[in-house]
Coordinates of C-alpha atoms in Angstrom, one line a residue:
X14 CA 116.0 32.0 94.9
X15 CA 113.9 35.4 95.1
X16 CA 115.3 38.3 96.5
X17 CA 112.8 40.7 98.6
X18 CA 113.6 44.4 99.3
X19 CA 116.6 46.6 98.2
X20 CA 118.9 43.0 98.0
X21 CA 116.5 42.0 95.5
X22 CA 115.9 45.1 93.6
X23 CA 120.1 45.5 93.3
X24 CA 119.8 42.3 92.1
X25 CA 117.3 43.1 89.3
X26 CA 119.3 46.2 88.6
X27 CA 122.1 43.8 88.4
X28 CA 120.4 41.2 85.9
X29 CA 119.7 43.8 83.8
X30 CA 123.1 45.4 83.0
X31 CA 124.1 42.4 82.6
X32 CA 121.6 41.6 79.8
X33 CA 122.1 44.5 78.5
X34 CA 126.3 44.5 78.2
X35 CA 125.7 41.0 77.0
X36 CA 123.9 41.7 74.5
X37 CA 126.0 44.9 73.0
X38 CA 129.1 43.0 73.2
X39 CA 127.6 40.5 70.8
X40 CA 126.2 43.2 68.7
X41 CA 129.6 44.6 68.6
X42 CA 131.1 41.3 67.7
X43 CA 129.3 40.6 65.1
X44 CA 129.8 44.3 63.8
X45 CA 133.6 44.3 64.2
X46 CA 134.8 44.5 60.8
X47 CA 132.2 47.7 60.0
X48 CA 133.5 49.1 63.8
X49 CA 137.0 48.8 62.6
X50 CA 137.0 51.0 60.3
X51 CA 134.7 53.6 61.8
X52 CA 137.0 54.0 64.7
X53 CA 140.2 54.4 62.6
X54 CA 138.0 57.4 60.6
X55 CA 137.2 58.6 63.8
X56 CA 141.0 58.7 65.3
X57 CA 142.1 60.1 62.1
X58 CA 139.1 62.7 62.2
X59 CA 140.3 63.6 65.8
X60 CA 143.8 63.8 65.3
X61 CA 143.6 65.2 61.7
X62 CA 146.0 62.3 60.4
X63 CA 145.4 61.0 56.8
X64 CA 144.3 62.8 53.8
X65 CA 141.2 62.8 51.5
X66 CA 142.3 59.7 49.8
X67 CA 142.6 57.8 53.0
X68 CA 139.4 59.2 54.2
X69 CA 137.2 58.1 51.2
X70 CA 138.9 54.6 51.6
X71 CA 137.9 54.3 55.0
X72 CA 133.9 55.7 54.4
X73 CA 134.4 53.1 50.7
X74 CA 135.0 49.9 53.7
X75 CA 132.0 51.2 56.4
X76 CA 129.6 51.7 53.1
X77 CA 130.4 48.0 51.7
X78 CA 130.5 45.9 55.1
X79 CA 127.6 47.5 56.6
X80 CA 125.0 45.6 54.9
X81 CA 126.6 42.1 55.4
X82 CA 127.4 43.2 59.2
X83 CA 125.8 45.7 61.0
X84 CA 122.8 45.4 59.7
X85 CA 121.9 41.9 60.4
X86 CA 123.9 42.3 63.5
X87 CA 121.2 45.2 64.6
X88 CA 118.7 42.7 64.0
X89 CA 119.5 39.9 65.9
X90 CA 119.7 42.8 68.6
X91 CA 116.3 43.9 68.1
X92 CA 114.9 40.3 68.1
X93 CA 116.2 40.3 71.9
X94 CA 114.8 43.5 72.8
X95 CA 111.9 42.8 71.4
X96 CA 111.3 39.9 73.8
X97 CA 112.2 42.3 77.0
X98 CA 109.0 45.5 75.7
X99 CA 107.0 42.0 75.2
X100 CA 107.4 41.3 78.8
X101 CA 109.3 37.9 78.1
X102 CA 112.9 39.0 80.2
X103 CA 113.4 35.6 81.1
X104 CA 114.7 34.6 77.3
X105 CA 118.5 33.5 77.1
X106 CA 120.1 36.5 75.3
X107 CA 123.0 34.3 73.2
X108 CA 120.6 32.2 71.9
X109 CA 117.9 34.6 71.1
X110 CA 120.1 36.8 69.3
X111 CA 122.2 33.9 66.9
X112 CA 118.4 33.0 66.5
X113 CA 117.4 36.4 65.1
X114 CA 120.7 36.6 63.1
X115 CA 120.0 33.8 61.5
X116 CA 116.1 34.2 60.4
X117 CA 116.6 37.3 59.9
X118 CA 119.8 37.7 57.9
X119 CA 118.7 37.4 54.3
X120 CA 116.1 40.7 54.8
X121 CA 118.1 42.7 56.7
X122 CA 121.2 42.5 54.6
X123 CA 118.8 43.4 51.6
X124 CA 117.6 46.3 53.6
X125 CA 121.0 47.5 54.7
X126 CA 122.2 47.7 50.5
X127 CA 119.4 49.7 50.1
X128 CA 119.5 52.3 53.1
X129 CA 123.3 52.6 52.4
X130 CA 122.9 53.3 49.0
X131 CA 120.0 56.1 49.8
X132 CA 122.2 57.3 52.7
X133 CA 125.3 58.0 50.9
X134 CA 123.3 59.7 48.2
X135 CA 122.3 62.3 50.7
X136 CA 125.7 62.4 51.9
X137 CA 126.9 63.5 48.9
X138 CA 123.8 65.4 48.2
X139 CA 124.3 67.3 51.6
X140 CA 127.5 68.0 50.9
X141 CA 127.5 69.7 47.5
X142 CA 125.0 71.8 48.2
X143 CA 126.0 72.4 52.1
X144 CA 129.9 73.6 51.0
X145 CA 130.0 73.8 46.9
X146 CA 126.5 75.3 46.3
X147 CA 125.8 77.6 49.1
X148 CA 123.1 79.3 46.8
X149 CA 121.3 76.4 46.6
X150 CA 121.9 75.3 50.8
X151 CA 118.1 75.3 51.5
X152 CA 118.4 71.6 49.1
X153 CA 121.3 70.4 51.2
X154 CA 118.9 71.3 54.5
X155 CA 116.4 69.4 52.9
X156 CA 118.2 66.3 52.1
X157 CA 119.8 66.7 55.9
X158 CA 115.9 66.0 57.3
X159 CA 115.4 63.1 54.8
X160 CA 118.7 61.7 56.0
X161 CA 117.4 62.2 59.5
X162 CA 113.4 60.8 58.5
X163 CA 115.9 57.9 57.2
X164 CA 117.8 57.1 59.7
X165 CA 114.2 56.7 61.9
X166 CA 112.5 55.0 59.6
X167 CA 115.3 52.3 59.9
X168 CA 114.3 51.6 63.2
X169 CA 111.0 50.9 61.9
X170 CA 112.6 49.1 59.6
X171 CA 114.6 45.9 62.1
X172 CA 111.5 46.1 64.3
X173 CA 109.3 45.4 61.7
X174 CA 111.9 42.5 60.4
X175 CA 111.5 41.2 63.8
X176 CA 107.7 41.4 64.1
X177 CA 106.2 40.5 61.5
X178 CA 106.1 37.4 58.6
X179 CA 106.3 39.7 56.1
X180 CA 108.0 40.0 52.5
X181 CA 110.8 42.3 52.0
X182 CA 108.7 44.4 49.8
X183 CA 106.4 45.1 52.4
X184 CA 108.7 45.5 55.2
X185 CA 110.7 48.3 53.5
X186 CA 107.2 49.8 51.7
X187 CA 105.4 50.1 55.6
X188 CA 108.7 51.1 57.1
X189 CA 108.6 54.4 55.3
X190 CA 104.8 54.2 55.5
X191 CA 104.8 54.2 59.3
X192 CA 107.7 56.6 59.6
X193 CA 105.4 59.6 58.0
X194 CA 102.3 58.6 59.2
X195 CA 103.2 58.9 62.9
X196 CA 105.6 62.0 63.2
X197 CA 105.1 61.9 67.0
X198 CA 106.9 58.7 67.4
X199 CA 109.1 59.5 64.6
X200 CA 110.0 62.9 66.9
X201 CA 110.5 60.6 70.0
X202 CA 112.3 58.2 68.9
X203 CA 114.7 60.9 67.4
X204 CA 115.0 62.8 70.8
X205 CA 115.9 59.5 73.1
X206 CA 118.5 58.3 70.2
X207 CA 120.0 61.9 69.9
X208 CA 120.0 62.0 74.3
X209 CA 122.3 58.4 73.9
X210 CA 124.5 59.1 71.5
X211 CA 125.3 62.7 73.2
X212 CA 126.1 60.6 76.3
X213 CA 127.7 58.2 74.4
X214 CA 129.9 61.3 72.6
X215 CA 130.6 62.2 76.6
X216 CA 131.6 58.3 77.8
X217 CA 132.6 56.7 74.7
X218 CA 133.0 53.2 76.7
X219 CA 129.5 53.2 76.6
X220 CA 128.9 52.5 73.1
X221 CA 130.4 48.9 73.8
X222 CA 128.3 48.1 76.7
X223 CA 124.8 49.2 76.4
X224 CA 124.3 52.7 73.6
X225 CA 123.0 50.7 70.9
X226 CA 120.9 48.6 73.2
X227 CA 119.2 51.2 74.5
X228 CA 118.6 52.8 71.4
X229 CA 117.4 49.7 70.2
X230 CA 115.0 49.5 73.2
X231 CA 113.6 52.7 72.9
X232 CA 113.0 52.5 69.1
X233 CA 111.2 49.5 69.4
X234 CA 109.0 50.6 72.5
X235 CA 107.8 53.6 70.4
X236 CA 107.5 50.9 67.5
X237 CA 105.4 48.5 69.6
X238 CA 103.5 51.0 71.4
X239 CA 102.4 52.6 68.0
X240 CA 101.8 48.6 67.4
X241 CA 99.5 48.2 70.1
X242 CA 97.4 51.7 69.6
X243 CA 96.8 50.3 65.5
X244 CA 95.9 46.9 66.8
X245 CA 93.4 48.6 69.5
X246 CA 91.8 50.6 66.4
X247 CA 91.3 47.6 64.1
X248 CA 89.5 45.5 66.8
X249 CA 87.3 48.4 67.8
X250 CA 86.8 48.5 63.7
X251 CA 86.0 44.8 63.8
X252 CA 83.6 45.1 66.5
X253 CA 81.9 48.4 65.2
X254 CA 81.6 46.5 61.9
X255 CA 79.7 43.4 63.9
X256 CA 77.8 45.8 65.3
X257 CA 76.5 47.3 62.1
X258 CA 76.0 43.6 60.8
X259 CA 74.3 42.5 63.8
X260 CA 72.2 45.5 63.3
X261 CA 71.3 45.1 59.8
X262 CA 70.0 41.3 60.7
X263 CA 68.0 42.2 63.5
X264 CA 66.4 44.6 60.8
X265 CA 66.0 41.8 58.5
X266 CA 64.6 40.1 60.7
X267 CA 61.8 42.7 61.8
X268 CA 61.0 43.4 58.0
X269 CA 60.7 39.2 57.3
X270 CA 58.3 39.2 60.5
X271 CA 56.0 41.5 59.5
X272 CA 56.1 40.2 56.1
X273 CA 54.5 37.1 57.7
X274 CA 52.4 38.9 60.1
X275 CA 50.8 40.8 56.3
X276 CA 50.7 37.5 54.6
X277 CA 49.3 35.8 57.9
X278 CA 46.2 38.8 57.6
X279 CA 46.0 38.2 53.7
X280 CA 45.4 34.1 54.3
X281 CA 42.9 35.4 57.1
X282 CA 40.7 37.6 54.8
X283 CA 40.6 34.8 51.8
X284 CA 39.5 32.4 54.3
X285 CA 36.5 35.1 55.4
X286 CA 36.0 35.5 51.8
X287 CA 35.6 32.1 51.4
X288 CA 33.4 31.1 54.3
X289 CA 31.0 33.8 52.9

């Protein structure tokens, strides 16, 4: 049954949270044991109970269940938001996201040891030189951007994962590649996730209904719109390059025809030769 007018456009507005909440709470699920621990270091940070010891524990816990949770978690999530910037809404979220977290574990598991590893080098990195090194803070501002270029570049990251059949060589080799190459998207991308998380900061309920969704959504619609505009570019490449072929035949073909037309005179002057 179809709904016209403002029934039926509450009722899309309605479908729509719901996919969305539906689809956060299973991120959130599957990223429980990682979500554990980050809220305990984030009561502690706000109520300034526990020491350093207890603090390095809790970061040593997020750091090793990450990879084997998050990670393939934010995955599955952007295999289903990847079908709604497609156009295809109509897709059954629980089964499109266990899908995705299934083909999709093995890569993004592998991806999430490496961008852990790299992200708590900076950490430290930014640190030291941020509070132990302050002659040297212009390195620890450095690493803070690379941490941030990261962080984006990991978007690229799950929705190349999800869009492409590729190896997990070149998924992580044209994640950073398409991270520096289009600094526009890059910046965009960074300004919508920095406008959620703020809210999120503001309404922390949020973060369990539809944050990460969104940011998901909007890192993967700059992803598939830079997509589209490098698709576009190739084609008109392909069809410039047919041109140029096309071209150089009908060239070929001019040169061979007058070739015949000087042989055709050539024939005609032995035979006058010949009749006199």
């Amino acid at each position: 049954m179809e709904f016209k007018g403002a029934m039926g456009g509450l009722y899309r507005i309605t479908e729509w949270i719901t996919r969305i909440a539906a689809s956060n709470i299973l991120w959130a699920l599957c990223s429980a044991p990682f979500l554990f621990f980050g809220v305990m270091k984030m009561i502690m940070l706000g109520t300034s109970a526990g020491g350093v010891n207890e603090q390095l524990t809790l970061n040593w816990a997020m750091g090793i269940l990450a990879p084997f949770t998050v990670f393939p978690a934010s995955a599955a999530l952007f295999t289903v938001v990847r079908k709604w910037v497609m156009g295809n809404t109509d897709v059954g979220t629980f089964r499109t996201f266990f899908q995705g977290y299934k083909e999709n574990y093995l890569k993004s598991m592998l991806g999430g040891v490496i961008y852990t590893l790299m992200f708590v080098i900076m950490y430290v990195d930014v640190t030291v030189y941020m509070t132990q090194m302050p002659n040297f803070r212009i390195v620890g501002i450095l690493m803070l951007v690379l941490m941030i270029i990261l962080s984006v570049s990991m978007f690229n990251f799950f929705s190349i994962v999800v869009h492409y059949q590729m190896s997990f060589k070149q998924v992580m080799t044209n994640s950073f590649l398409l991270t520096i190459a289009r600094p526009i998207r890059v910046f965009s991308t960074l300004i919508a996730a920095a406008v959620l998380v703020y809210i999120g900061l503001r309404y922390p309920a949020l973060y369990f209904i539809c944050i990460p969704t969104l940011i998901a959504m909007a890192a993967f619609f700059n992803f598939y719109a830079t997509y589209n505009k490098l698709q576009l570019q190739v084609e008109q490449k392909k069809l410039k390059e047919e041109e140029e072929r096309e071209a150089a035949l009908n060239n070929q073909d001019d040169d061979d025809d007058d070739e015949d037309d000087d042989d055709y005179e050539v024939d005609v002057e032995n035979k006058d030769l010949k009749r006199s």
